[in-house]
Amino acid sequence: DLLLATTTGTESLSSTPRVLPGCGKTGEYWVLVYTNSGEHKAFLVTASGIGAPVISKLGFTFNDASTQSTFSPNGSKYAMTRPYDKSPAIFDFDRATGQLSNMIDLGITGYAYSLQFSPNGELLYVSTSSSGLWQFDVTQSDIVSTRTQVYSGAAPLGTMARAEDGKIYIARMGSTDLGVINNPDVSG
């Protein structure tokens, strides 16, 4: 066991390969954790062990909150929910250095519960407990202007997971059924 953070953390923990398979050295991963002190700590995990944290401070803090986070499939983008009716945010991630930069507030009101990138990494989906499912095109220079509501329903949406079959599955709060985005690489 190794303690990665000495301050209270949140439920936000994500990982991405340092180098894409087939493009050089493999078997190295970045593990990113958000701490309540307002820091994102990126740890490089290799066969030799866990490296010292690379710290990114991006100008926001929140305490004792549940958040969810995810990397794009190619590891160049990182997104996280921010609790207490704060809009989720997306960042650039440098896989060479472990640094986060260029935070963009996605401008969603209400409680953003979960988020997930499409398999091709071009679209980001955000589920909310009040206003449905939103889609953003992260390839555009003005990501916020691409916001499109792709689902609105009475049942709040929960956690999303990208599956091996290329679909994104969504927990529906208060239901035994799963929602599904059948073609998550398709805009609209």
mmCIF file with all atom_site columns, C-alpha atoms in Angstrom:
data_model
loop_
_atom_site.group_PDB
_atom_site.id
_atom_site.type_symbol
_atom_site.label_atom_id
_atom_site.label_alt_id
_atom_site.label_comp_id
_atom_site.label_asym_id
_atom_site.label_entity_id
_atom_site.label_seq_id
_atom_site.pdbx_PDB_ins_code
_atom_site.Cartn_x
_atom_site.Cartn_y
_atom_site.Cartn_z
_atom_site.occupancy
_atom_site.B_iso_or_equiv
_atom_site.pdbx_formal_charge
_atom_site.auth_seq_id
_atom_site.auth_comp_id
_atom_site.auth_asym_id
_atom_site.auth_atom_id
_atom_site.pdbx_PDB_model_num
ATOM 1   C CA . ASP A 1 1   ? 0.000   0.000  0.000   1.00 0.00 ? 1   ASP A CA 1
ATOM 2   C CA . LEU A 1 2   ? 1.189   3.478  -0.868  1.00 0.00 ? 2   LEU A CA 1
ATOM 3   C CA . LEU A 1 3   ? -0.466  6.724  0.224   1.00 0.00 ? 3   LEU A CA 1
ATOM 4   C CA . LEU A 1 4   ? -0.915  8.920  -2.860  1.00 0.00 ? 4   LEU A CA 1
ATOM 5   C CA . ALA A 1 5   ? -2.442  11.978 -1.186  1.00 0.00 ? 5   ALA A CA 1
ATOM 6   C CA . THR A 1 6   ? -2.222  13.252 2.372   1.00 0.00 ? 6   THR A CA 1
ATOM 7   C CA . THR A 1 7   ? -5.189  15.623 2.098   1.00 0.00 ? 7   THR A CA 1
ATOM 8   C CA . THR A 1 8   ? -8.783  14.544 1.917   1.00 0.00 ? 8   THR A CA 1
ATOM 9   C CA . GLY A 1 9   ? -9.616  13.416 -1.579  1.00 0.00 ? 9   GLY A CA 1
ATOM 10  C CA . THR A 1 10  ? -12.752 13.067 -3.566  1.00 0.00 ? 10  THR A CA 1
ATOM 11  C CA . GLU A 1 11  ? -14.131 10.153 -5.536  1.00 0.00 ? 11  GLU A CA 1
ATOM 12  C CA . SER A 1 12  ? -12.225 11.369 -8.600  1.00 0.00 ? 12  SER A CA 1
ATOM 13  C CA . LEU A 1 13  ? -9.563  8.908  -9.775  1.00 0.00 ? 13  LEU A CA 1
ATOM 14  C CA . SER A 1 14  ? -8.638  8.245  -13.412 1.00 0.00 ? 14  SER A CA 1
ATOM 15  C CA . SER A 1 15  ? -5.789  6.703  -15.356 1.00 0.00 ? 15  SER A CA 1
ATOM 16  C CA . THR A 1 16  ? -4.429  6.752  -18.907 1.00 0.00 ? 16  THR A CA 1
ATOM 17  C CA . PRO A 1 17  ? -1.463  5.101  -20.651 1.00 0.00 ? 17  PRO A CA 1
ATOM 18  C CA . ARG A 1 18  ? 1.573   7.375  -20.852 1.00 0.00 ? 18  ARG A CA 1
ATOM 19  C CA . VAL A 1 19  ? 2.222   6.309  -24.433 1.00 0.00 ? 19  VAL A CA 1
ATOM 20  C CA . LEU A 1 20  ? -0.294  4.815  -26.818 1.00 0.00 ? 20  LEU A CA 1
ATOM 21  C CA . PRO A 1 21  ? 0.386   1.131  -27.501 1.00 0.00 ? 21  PRO A CA 1
ATOM 22  C CA . GLY A 1 22  ? 2.499   0.684  -30.630 1.00 0.00 ? 22  GLY A CA 1
ATOM 23  C CA . CYS A 1 23  ? 3.990   4.193  -30.351 1.00 0.00 ? 23  CYS A CA 1
ATOM 24  C CA . GLY A 1 24  ? 6.900   3.525  -28.055 1.00 0.00 ? 24  GLY A CA 1
ATOM 25  C CA . LYS A 1 25  ? 7.388   2.354  -24.502 1.00 0.00 ? 25  LYS A CA 1
ATOM 26  C CA . THR A 1 26  ? 4.271   0.718  -23.045 1.00 0.00 ? 26  THR A CA 1
ATOM 27  C CA . GLY A 1 27  ? 3.295   -0.366 -19.561 1.00 0.00 ? 27  GLY A CA 1
ATOM 28  C CA . GLU A 1 28  ? 3.492   3.130  -18.069 1.00 0.00 ? 28  GLU A CA 1
ATOM 29  C CA . TYR A 1 29  ? 0.385   4.914  -16.821 1.00 0.00 ? 29  TYR A CA 1
ATOM 30  C CA . TRP A 1 30  ? -0.611  8.238  -15.368 1.00 0.00 ? 30  TRP A CA 1
ATOM 31  C CA . VAL A 1 31  ? -2.969  8.032  -12.380 1.00 0.00 ? 31  VAL A CA 1
ATOM 32  C CA . LEU A 1 32  ? -4.698  11.333 -11.642 1.00 0.00 ? 32  LEU A CA 1
ATOM 33  C CA . VAL A 1 33  ? -6.435  12.191 -8.380  1.00 0.00 ? 33  VAL A CA 1
ATOM 34  C CA . TYR A 1 34  ? -8.141  15.412 -7.293  1.00 0.00 ? 34  TYR A CA 1
ATOM 35  C CA . THR A 1 35  ? -7.631  16.525 -3.693  1.00 0.00 ? 35  THR A CA 1
ATOM 36  C CA . ASN A 1 36  ? -9.834  18.856 -1.674  1.00 0.00 ? 36  ASN A CA 1
ATOM 37  C CA . SER A 1 37  ? -6.900  21.265 -1.423  1.00 0.00 ? 37  SER A CA 1
ATOM 38  C CA . GLY A 1 38  ? -7.521  22.229 -5.053  1.00 0.00 ? 38  GLY A CA 1
ATOM 39  C CA . GLU A 1 39  ? -4.734  20.151 -6.542  1.00 0.00 ? 39  GLU A CA 1
ATOM 40  C CA . HIS A 1 40  ? -4.779  17.534 -9.240  1.00 0.00 ? 40  HIS A CA 1
ATOM 41  C CA . LYS A 1 41  ? -1.960  15.085 -8.583  1.00 0.00 ? 41  LYS A CA 1
ATOM 42  C CA . ALA A 1 42  ? -0.679  12.988 -11.465 1.00 0.00 ? 42  ALA A CA 1
ATOM 43  C CA . PHE A 1 43  ? 1.448   9.972  -10.555 1.00 0.00 ? 43  PHE A CA 1
ATOM 44  C CA . LEU A 1 44  ? 3.491   8.136  -13.172 1.00 0.00 ? 44  LEU A CA 1
ATOM 45  C CA . VAL A 1 45  ? 3.228   4.387  -12.552 1.00 0.00 ? 45  VAL A CA 1
ATOM 46  C CA . THR A 1 46  ? 5.927   2.219  -14.122 1.00 0.00 ? 46  THR A CA 1
ATOM 47  C CA . ALA A 1 47  ? 7.416   -1.229 -13.549 1.00 0.00 ? 47  ALA A CA 1
ATOM 48  C CA . SER A 1 48  ? 9.894   0.507  -11.217 1.00 0.00 ? 48  SER A CA 1
ATOM 49  C CA . GLY A 1 49  ? 7.164   1.962  -8.995  1.00 0.00 ? 49  GLY A CA 1
ATOM 50  C CA . ILE A 1 50  ? 5.152   5.130  -8.490  1.00 0.00 ? 50  ILE A CA 1
ATOM 51  C CA . GLY A 1 51  ? 6.775   8.473  -9.199  1.00 0.00 ? 51  GLY A CA 1
ATOM 52  C CA . ALA A 1 52  ? 6.489   11.730 -7.283  1.00 0.00 ? 52  ALA A CA 1
ATOM 53  C CA . PRO A 1 53  ? 3.276   13.664 -7.954  1.00 0.00 ? 53  PRO A CA 1
ATOM 54  C CA . VAL A 1 54  ? 3.056   16.225 -10.722 1.00 0.00 ? 54  VAL A CA 1
ATOM 55  C CA . ILE A 1 55  ? 0.774   18.900 -9.290  1.00 0.00 ? 55  ILE A CA 1
ATOM 56  C CA . SER A 1 56  ? -1.622  21.044 -11.306 1.00 0.00 ? 56  SER A CA 1
ATOM 57  C CA . LYS A 1 57  ? -3.498  23.860 -9.539  1.00 0.00 ? 57  LYS A CA 1
ATOM 58  C CA . LEU A 1 58  ? -6.289  25.151 -11.712 1.00 0.00 ? 58  LEU A CA 1
ATOM 59  C CA . GLY A 1 59  ? -8.076  27.729 -9.602  1.00 0.00 ? 59  GLY A CA 1
ATOM 60  C CA . PHE A 1 60  ? -10.998 25.904 -8.035  1.00 0.00 ? 60  PHE A CA 1
ATOM 61  C CA . THR A 1 61  ? -11.584 23.928 -4.876  1.00 0.00 ? 61  THR A CA 1
ATOM 62  C CA . PHE A 1 62  ? -14.441 22.041 -3.278  1.00 0.00 ? 62  PHE A CA 1
ATOM 63  C CA . ASN A 1 63  ? -14.655 19.987 -0.136  1.00 0.00 ? 63  ASN A CA 1
ATOM 64  C CA . ASP A 1 64  ? -16.152 16.614 0.775   1.00 0.00 ? 64  ASP A CA 1
ATOM 65  C CA . ALA A 1 65  ? -17.716 16.093 -2.600  1.00 0.00 ? 65  ALA A CA 1
ATOM 66  C CA . SER A 1 66  ? -18.227 13.290 -5.008  1.00 0.00 ? 66  SER A CA 1
ATOM 67  C CA . THR A 1 67  ? -16.824 13.878 -8.444  1.00 0.00 ? 67  THR A CA 1
ATOM 68  C CA . GLN A 1 68  ? -16.266 11.710 -11.448 1.00 0.00 ? 68  GLN A CA 1
ATOM 69  C CA . SER A 1 69  ? -13.513 12.050 -13.986 1.00 0.00 ? 69  SER A CA 1
ATOM 70  C CA . THR A 1 70  ? -12.387 10.440 -17.215 1.00 0.00 ? 70  THR A CA 1
ATOM 71  C CA . PHE A 1 71  ? -9.655  10.652 -19.843 1.00 0.00 ? 71  PHE A CA 1
ATOM 72  C CA . SER A 1 72  ? -10.271 10.705 -23.577 1.00 0.00 ? 72  SER A CA 1
ATOM 73  C CA . PRO A 1 73  ? -9.205  7.434  -25.249 1.00 0.00 ? 73  PRO A CA 1
ATOM 74  C CA . ASN A 1 74  ? -5.968  9.011  -26.530 1.00 0.00 ? 74  ASN A CA 1
ATOM 75  C CA . GLY A 1 75  ? -5.249  10.612 -23.126 1.00 0.00 ? 75  GLY A CA 1
ATOM 76  C CA . SER A 1 76  ? -4.991  14.195 -24.431 1.00 0.00 ? 76  SER A CA 1
ATOM 77  C CA . LYS A 1 77  ? -8.169  15.417 -22.676 1.00 0.00 ? 77  LYS A CA 1
ATOM 78  C CA . TYR A 1 78  ? -9.401  15.022 -19.108 1.00 0.00 ? 78  TYR A CA 1
ATOM 79  C CA . ALA A 1 79  ? -12.890 15.901 -17.894 1.00 0.00 ? 79  ALA A CA 1
ATOM 80  C CA . MET A 1 80  ? -14.429 16.001 -14.430 1.00 0.00 ? 80  MET A CA 1
ATOM 81  C CA . THR A 1 81  ? -17.715 16.810 -12.789 1.00 0.00 ? 81  THR A CA 1
ATOM 82  C CA . ARG A 1 82  ? -17.723 19.495 -10.118 1.00 0.00 ? 82  ARG A CA 1
ATOM 83  C CA . PRO A 1 83  ? -20.346 19.199 -7.390  1.00 0.00 ? 83  PRO A CA 1
ATOM 84  C CA . TYR A 1 84  ? -22.763 21.602 -5.771  1.00 0.00 ? 84  TYR A CA 1
ATOM 85  C CA . ASP A 1 85  ? -24.262 22.809 -9.042  1.00 0.00 ? 85  ASP A CA 1
ATOM 86  C CA . LYS A 1 86  ? -20.915 23.797 -10.523 1.00 0.00 ? 86  LYS A CA 1
ATOM 87  C CA . SER A 1 87  ? -20.533 23.027 -14.179 1.00 0.00 ? 87  SER A CA 1
ATOM 88  C CA . PRO A 1 88  ? -18.261 20.166 -15.268 1.00 0.00 ? 88  PRO A CA 1
ATOM 89  C CA . ALA A 1 89  ? -14.925 21.097 -16.818 1.00 0.00 ? 89  ALA A CA 1
ATOM 90  C CA . ILE A 1 90  ? -12.596 19.781 -19.493 1.00 0.00 ? 90  ILE A CA 1
ATOM 91  C CA . PHE A 1 91  ? -8.802  20.167 -19.573 1.00 0.00 ? 91  PHE A CA 1
ATOM 92  C CA . ASP A 1 92  ? -5.864  19.445 -21.829 1.00 0.00 ? 92  ASP A CA 1
ATOM 93  C CA . PHE A 1 93  ? -3.557  16.739 -20.441 1.00 0.00 ? 93  PHE A CA 1
ATOM 94  C CA . ASP A 1 94  ? 0.105   16.475 -21.377 1.00 0.00 ? 94  ASP A CA 1
ATOM 95  C CA . ARG A 1 95  ? 1.021   12.782 -21.285 1.00 0.00 ? 95  ARG A CA 1
ATOM 96  C CA . ALA A 1 96  ? 4.734   13.590 -21.437 1.00 0.00 ? 96  ALA A CA 1
ATOM 97  C CA . THR A 1 97  ? 4.729   15.763 -18.280 1.00 0.00 ? 97  THR A CA 1
ATOM 98  C CA . GLY A 1 98  ? 1.500   14.865 -16.410 1.00 0.00 ? 98  GLY A CA 1
ATOM 99  C CA . GLN A 1 99  ? 0.338   18.500 -16.377 1.00 0.00 ? 99  GLN A CA 1
ATOM 100 C CA . LEU A 1 100 ? -3.254  19.665 -16.788 1.00 0.00 ? 100 LEU A CA 1
ATOM 101 C CA . SER A 1 101 ? -3.947  23.002 -18.492 1.00 0.00 ? 101 SER A CA 1
ATOM 102 C CA . ASN A 1 102 ? -6.563  25.063 -20.323 1.00 0.00 ? 102 ASN A CA 1
ATOM 103 C CA . MET A 1 103 ? -9.582  24.428 -18.085 1.00 0.00 ? 103 MET A CA 1
ATOM 104 C CA . ILE A 1 104 ? -12.891 25.061 -19.836 1.00 0.00 ? 104 ILE A CA 1
ATOM 105 C CA . ASP A 1 105 ? -16.100 25.324 -17.812 1.00 0.00 ? 105 ASP A CA 1
ATOM 106 C CA . LEU A 1 106 ? -18.774 23.526 -19.867 1.00 0.00 ? 106 LEU A CA 1
ATOM 107 C CA . GLY A 1 107 ? -21.613 25.791 -18.717 1.00 0.00 ? 107 GLY A CA 1
ATOM 108 C CA . ILE A 1 108 ? -24.135 23.166 -17.618 1.00 0.00 ? 108 ILE A CA 1
ATOM 109 C CA . THR A 1 109 ? -26.521 24.176 -14.866 1.00 0.00 ? 109 THR A CA 1
ATOM 110 C CA . GLY A 1 110 ? -27.840 21.586 -12.441 1.00 0.00 ? 110 GLY A CA 1
ATOM 111 C CA . TYR A 1 111 ? -25.994 18.656 -10.957 1.00 0.00 ? 111 TYR A CA 1
ATOM 112 C CA . ALA A 1 112 ? -23.692 17.007 -13.497 1.00 0.00 ? 112 ALA A CA 1
ATOM 113 C CA . TYR A 1 113 ? -23.384 13.422 -12.327 1.00 0.00 ? 113 TYR A CA 1
ATOM 114 C CA . SER A 1 114 ? -21.126 11.624 -14.806 1.00 0.00 ? 114 SER A CA 1
ATOM 115 C CA . LEU A 1 115 ? -19.220 12.087 -18.036 1.00 0.00 ? 115 LEU A CA 1
ATOM 116 C CA . GLN A 1 116 ? -17.677 9.928  -20.716 1.00 0.00 ? 116 GLN A CA 1
ATOM 117 C CA . PHE A 1 117 ? -15.807 10.393 -23.985 1.00 0.00 ? 117 PHE A CA 1
ATOM 118 C CA . SER A 1 118 ? -16.904 8.704  -27.194 1.00 0.00 ? 118 SER A CA 1
ATOM 119 C CA . PRO A 1 119 ? -14.653 5.851  -28.404 1.00 0.00 ? 119 PRO A CA 1
ATOM 120 C CA . ASN A 1 120 ? -13.024 8.131  -31.017 1.00 0.00 ? 120 ASN A CA 1
ATOM 121 C CA . GLY A 1 121 ? -12.472 10.806 -28.332 1.00 0.00 ? 121 GLY A CA 1
ATOM 122 C CA . GLU A 1 122 ? -14.132 13.567 -30.344 1.00 0.00 ? 122 GLU A CA 1
ATOM 123 C CA . LEU A 1 123 ? -17.336 13.855 -28.302 1.00 0.00 ? 123 LEU A CA 1
ATOM 124 C CA . LEU A 1 124 ? -17.881 14.232 -24.570 1.00 0.00 ? 124 LEU A CA 1
ATOM 125 C CA . TYR A 1 125 ? -21.162 13.205 -22.944 1.00 0.00 ? 125 TYR A CA 1
ATOM 126 C CA . VAL A 1 126 ? -22.339 14.626 -19.604 1.00 0.00 ? 126 VAL A CA 1
ATOM 127 C CA . SER A 1 127 ? -25.264 13.138 -17.661 1.00 0.00 ? 127 SER A CA 1
ATOM 128 C CA . THR A 1 128 ? -27.159 15.260 -15.165 1.00 0.00 ? 128 THR A CA 1
ATOM 129 C CA . SER A 1 129 ? -29.598 14.404 -12.435 1.00 0.00 ? 129 SER A CA 1
ATOM 130 C CA . SER A 1 130 ? -31.960 17.137 -13.617 1.00 0.00 ? 130 SER A CA 1
ATOM 131 C CA . SER A 1 131 ? -31.651 18.049 -17.283 1.00 0.00 ? 131 SER A CA 1
ATOM 132 C CA . GLY A 1 132 ? -30.729 14.906 -19.172 1.00 0.00 ? 132 GLY A CA 1
ATOM 133 C CA . LEU A 1 133 ? -27.748 14.103 -21.381 1.00 0.00 ? 133 LEU A CA 1
ATOM 134 C CA . TRP A 1 134 ? -25.494 16.636 -23.092 1.00 0.00 ? 134 TRP A CA 1
ATOM 135 C CA . GLN A 1 135 ? -22.966 16.206 -25.891 1.00 0.00 ? 135 GLN A CA 1
ATOM 136 C CA . PHE A 1 136 ? -19.913 18.394 -26.653 1.00 0.00 ? 136 PHE A CA 1
ATOM 137 C CA . ASP A 1 137 ? -17.571 18.312 -29.664 1.00 0.00 ? 137 ASP A CA 1
ATOM 138 C CA . VAL A 1 138 ? -14.108 18.550 -28.098 1.00 0.00 ? 138 VAL A CA 1
ATOM 139 C CA . THR A 1 139 ? -12.382 18.958 -31.486 1.00 0.00 ? 139 THR A CA 1
ATOM 140 C CA . GLN A 1 140 ? -13.768 22.485 -31.870 1.00 0.00 ? 140 GLN A CA 1
ATOM 141 C CA . SER A 1 141 ? -12.002 25.618 -30.615 1.00 0.00 ? 141 SER A CA 1
ATOM 142 C CA . ASP A 1 142 ? -15.195 26.767 -28.831 1.00 0.00 ? 142 ASP A CA 1
ATOM 143 C CA . ILE A 1 143 ? -16.247 23.527 -27.124 1.00 0.00 ? 143 ILE A CA 1
ATOM 144 C CA . VAL A 1 144 ? -19.032 25.184 -25.093 1.00 0.00 ? 144 VAL A CA 1
ATOM 145 C CA . SER A 1 145 ? -20.819 26.420 -28.235 1.00 0.00 ? 145 SER A CA 1
ATOM 146 C CA . THR A 1 146 ? -21.197 22.806 -29.457 1.00 0.00 ? 146 THR A CA 1
ATOM 147 C CA . ARG A 1 147 ? -23.346 21.807 -26.451 1.00 0.00 ? 147 ARG A CA 1
ATOM 148 C CA . THR A 1 148 ? -26.310 19.750 -27.631 1.00 0.00 ? 148 THR A CA 1
ATOM 149 C CA . GLN A 1 149 ? -28.941 18.121 -25.442 1.00 0.00 ? 149 GLN A CA 1
ATOM 150 C CA . VAL A 1 150 ? -29.304 14.573 -26.781 1.00 0.00 ? 150 VAL A CA 1
ATOM 151 C CA . TYR A 1 151 ? -31.720 13.256 -24.134 1.00 0.00 ? 151 TYR A CA 1
ATOM 152 C CA . SER A 1 152 ? -34.251 14.745 -21.764 1.00 0.00 ? 152 SER A CA 1
ATOM 153 C CA . GLY A 1 153 ? -36.390 12.545 -19.564 1.00 0.00 ? 153 GLY A CA 1
ATOM 154 C CA . ALA A 1 154 ? -38.053 12.288 -16.192 1.00 0.00 ? 154 ALA A CA 1
ATOM 155 C CA . ALA A 1 155 ? -35.577 9.777  -14.723 1.00 0.00 ? 155 ALA A CA 1
ATOM 156 C CA . PRO A 1 156 ? -32.269 11.271 -13.566 1.00 0.00 ? 156 PRO A CA 1
ATOM 157 C CA . LEU A 1 157 ? -29.206 9.778  -15.229 1.00 0.00 ? 157 LEU A CA 1
ATOM 158 C CA . GLY A 1 158 ? -26.278 8.314  -13.317 1.00 0.00 ? 158 GLY A CA 1
ATOM 159 C CA . THR A 1 159 ? -22.836 6.899  -14.066 1.00 0.00 ? 159 THR A CA 1
ATOM 160 C CA . MET A 1 160 ? -21.744 6.284  -17.654 1.00 0.00 ? 160 MET A CA 1
ATOM 161 C CA . ALA A 1 161 ? -19.289 3.655  -18.892 1.00 0.00 ? 161 ALA A CA 1
ATOM 162 C CA . ARG A 1 162 ? -17.702 3.217  -22.339 1.00 0.00 ? 162 ARG A CA 1
ATOM 163 C CA . ALA A 1 163 ? -17.797 -0.474 -23.249 1.00 0.00 ? 163 ALA A CA 1
ATOM 164 C CA . GLU A 1 164 ? -15.743 -2.729 -25.522 1.00 0.00 ? 164 GLU A CA 1
ATOM 165 C CA . ASP A 1 165 ? -18.694 -2.955 -27.948 1.00 0.00 ? 165 ASP A CA 1
ATOM 166 C CA . GLY A 1 166 ? -18.277 0.764  -28.762 1.00 0.00 ? 166 GLY A CA 1
ATOM 167 C CA . LYS A 1 167 ? -21.400 1.852  -26.892 1.00 0.00 ? 167 LYS A CA 1
ATOM 168 C CA . ILE A 1 168 ? -21.779 3.982  -23.780 1.00 0.00 ? 168 ILE A CA 1
ATOM 169 C CA . TYR A 1 169 ? -24.025 2.571  -21.071 1.00 0.00 ? 169 TYR A CA 1
ATOM 170 C CA . ILE A 1 170 ? -25.821 4.818  -18.578 1.00 0.00 ? 170 ILE A CA 1
ATOM 171 C CA . ALA A 1 171 ? -27.261 3.959  -15.186 1.00 0.00 ? 171 ALA A CA 1
ATOM 172 C CA . ARG A 1 172 ? -30.771 5.336  -14.759 1.00 0.00 ? 172 ARG A CA 1
ATOM 173 C CA . MET A 1 173 ? -31.468 6.325  -11.175 1.00 0.00 ? 173 MET A CA 1
ATOM 174 C CA . GLY A 1 174 ? -34.459 4.531  -9.663  1.00 0.00 ? 174 GLY A CA 1
ATOM 175 C CA . SER A 1 175 ? -34.571 2.002  -12.522 1.00 0.00 ? 175 SER A CA 1
ATOM 176 C CA . THR A 1 176 ? -33.339 -1.519 -13.127 1.00 0.00 ? 176 THR A CA 1
ATOM 177 C CA . ASP A 1 177 ? -32.785 -0.659 -16.813 1.00 0.00 ? 177 ASP A CA 1
ATOM 178 C CA . LEU A 1 178 ? -29.664 0.770  -18.409 1.00 0.00 ? 178 LEU A CA 1
ATOM 179 C CA . GLY A 1 179 ? -29.705 3.527  -20.963 1.00 0.00 ? 179 GLY A CA 1
ATOM 180 C CA . VAL A 1 180 ? -27.410 3.200  -23.969 1.00 0.00 ? 180 VAL A CA 1
ATOM 181 C CA . ILE A 1 181 ? -25.832 5.479  -26.534 1.00 0.00 ? 181 ILE A CA 1
ATOM 182 C CA . ASN A 1 182 ? -25.655 3.106  -29.489 1.00 0.00 ? 182 ASN A CA 1
ATOM 183 C CA . ASN A 1 183 ? -23.515 5.313  -31.755 1.00 0.00 ? 183 ASN A CA 1
ATOM 184 C CA . PRO A 1 184 ? -21.534 7.600  -29.455 1.00 0.00 ? 184 PRO A CA 1
ATOM 185 C CA . ASP A 1 185 ? -19.104 8.693  -32.213 1.00 0.00 ? 185 ASP A CA 1
ATOM 186 C CA . VAL A 1 186 ? -22.008 10.308 -34.122 1.00 0.00 ? 186 VAL A CA 1
ATOM 187 C CA . SER A 1 187 ? -22.759 13.947 -33.382 1.00 0.00 ? 187 SER A CA 1
ATOM 188 C CA . GLY A 1 188 ? -26.321 15.002 -32.532 1.00 0.00 ? 188 GLY A CA 1
#
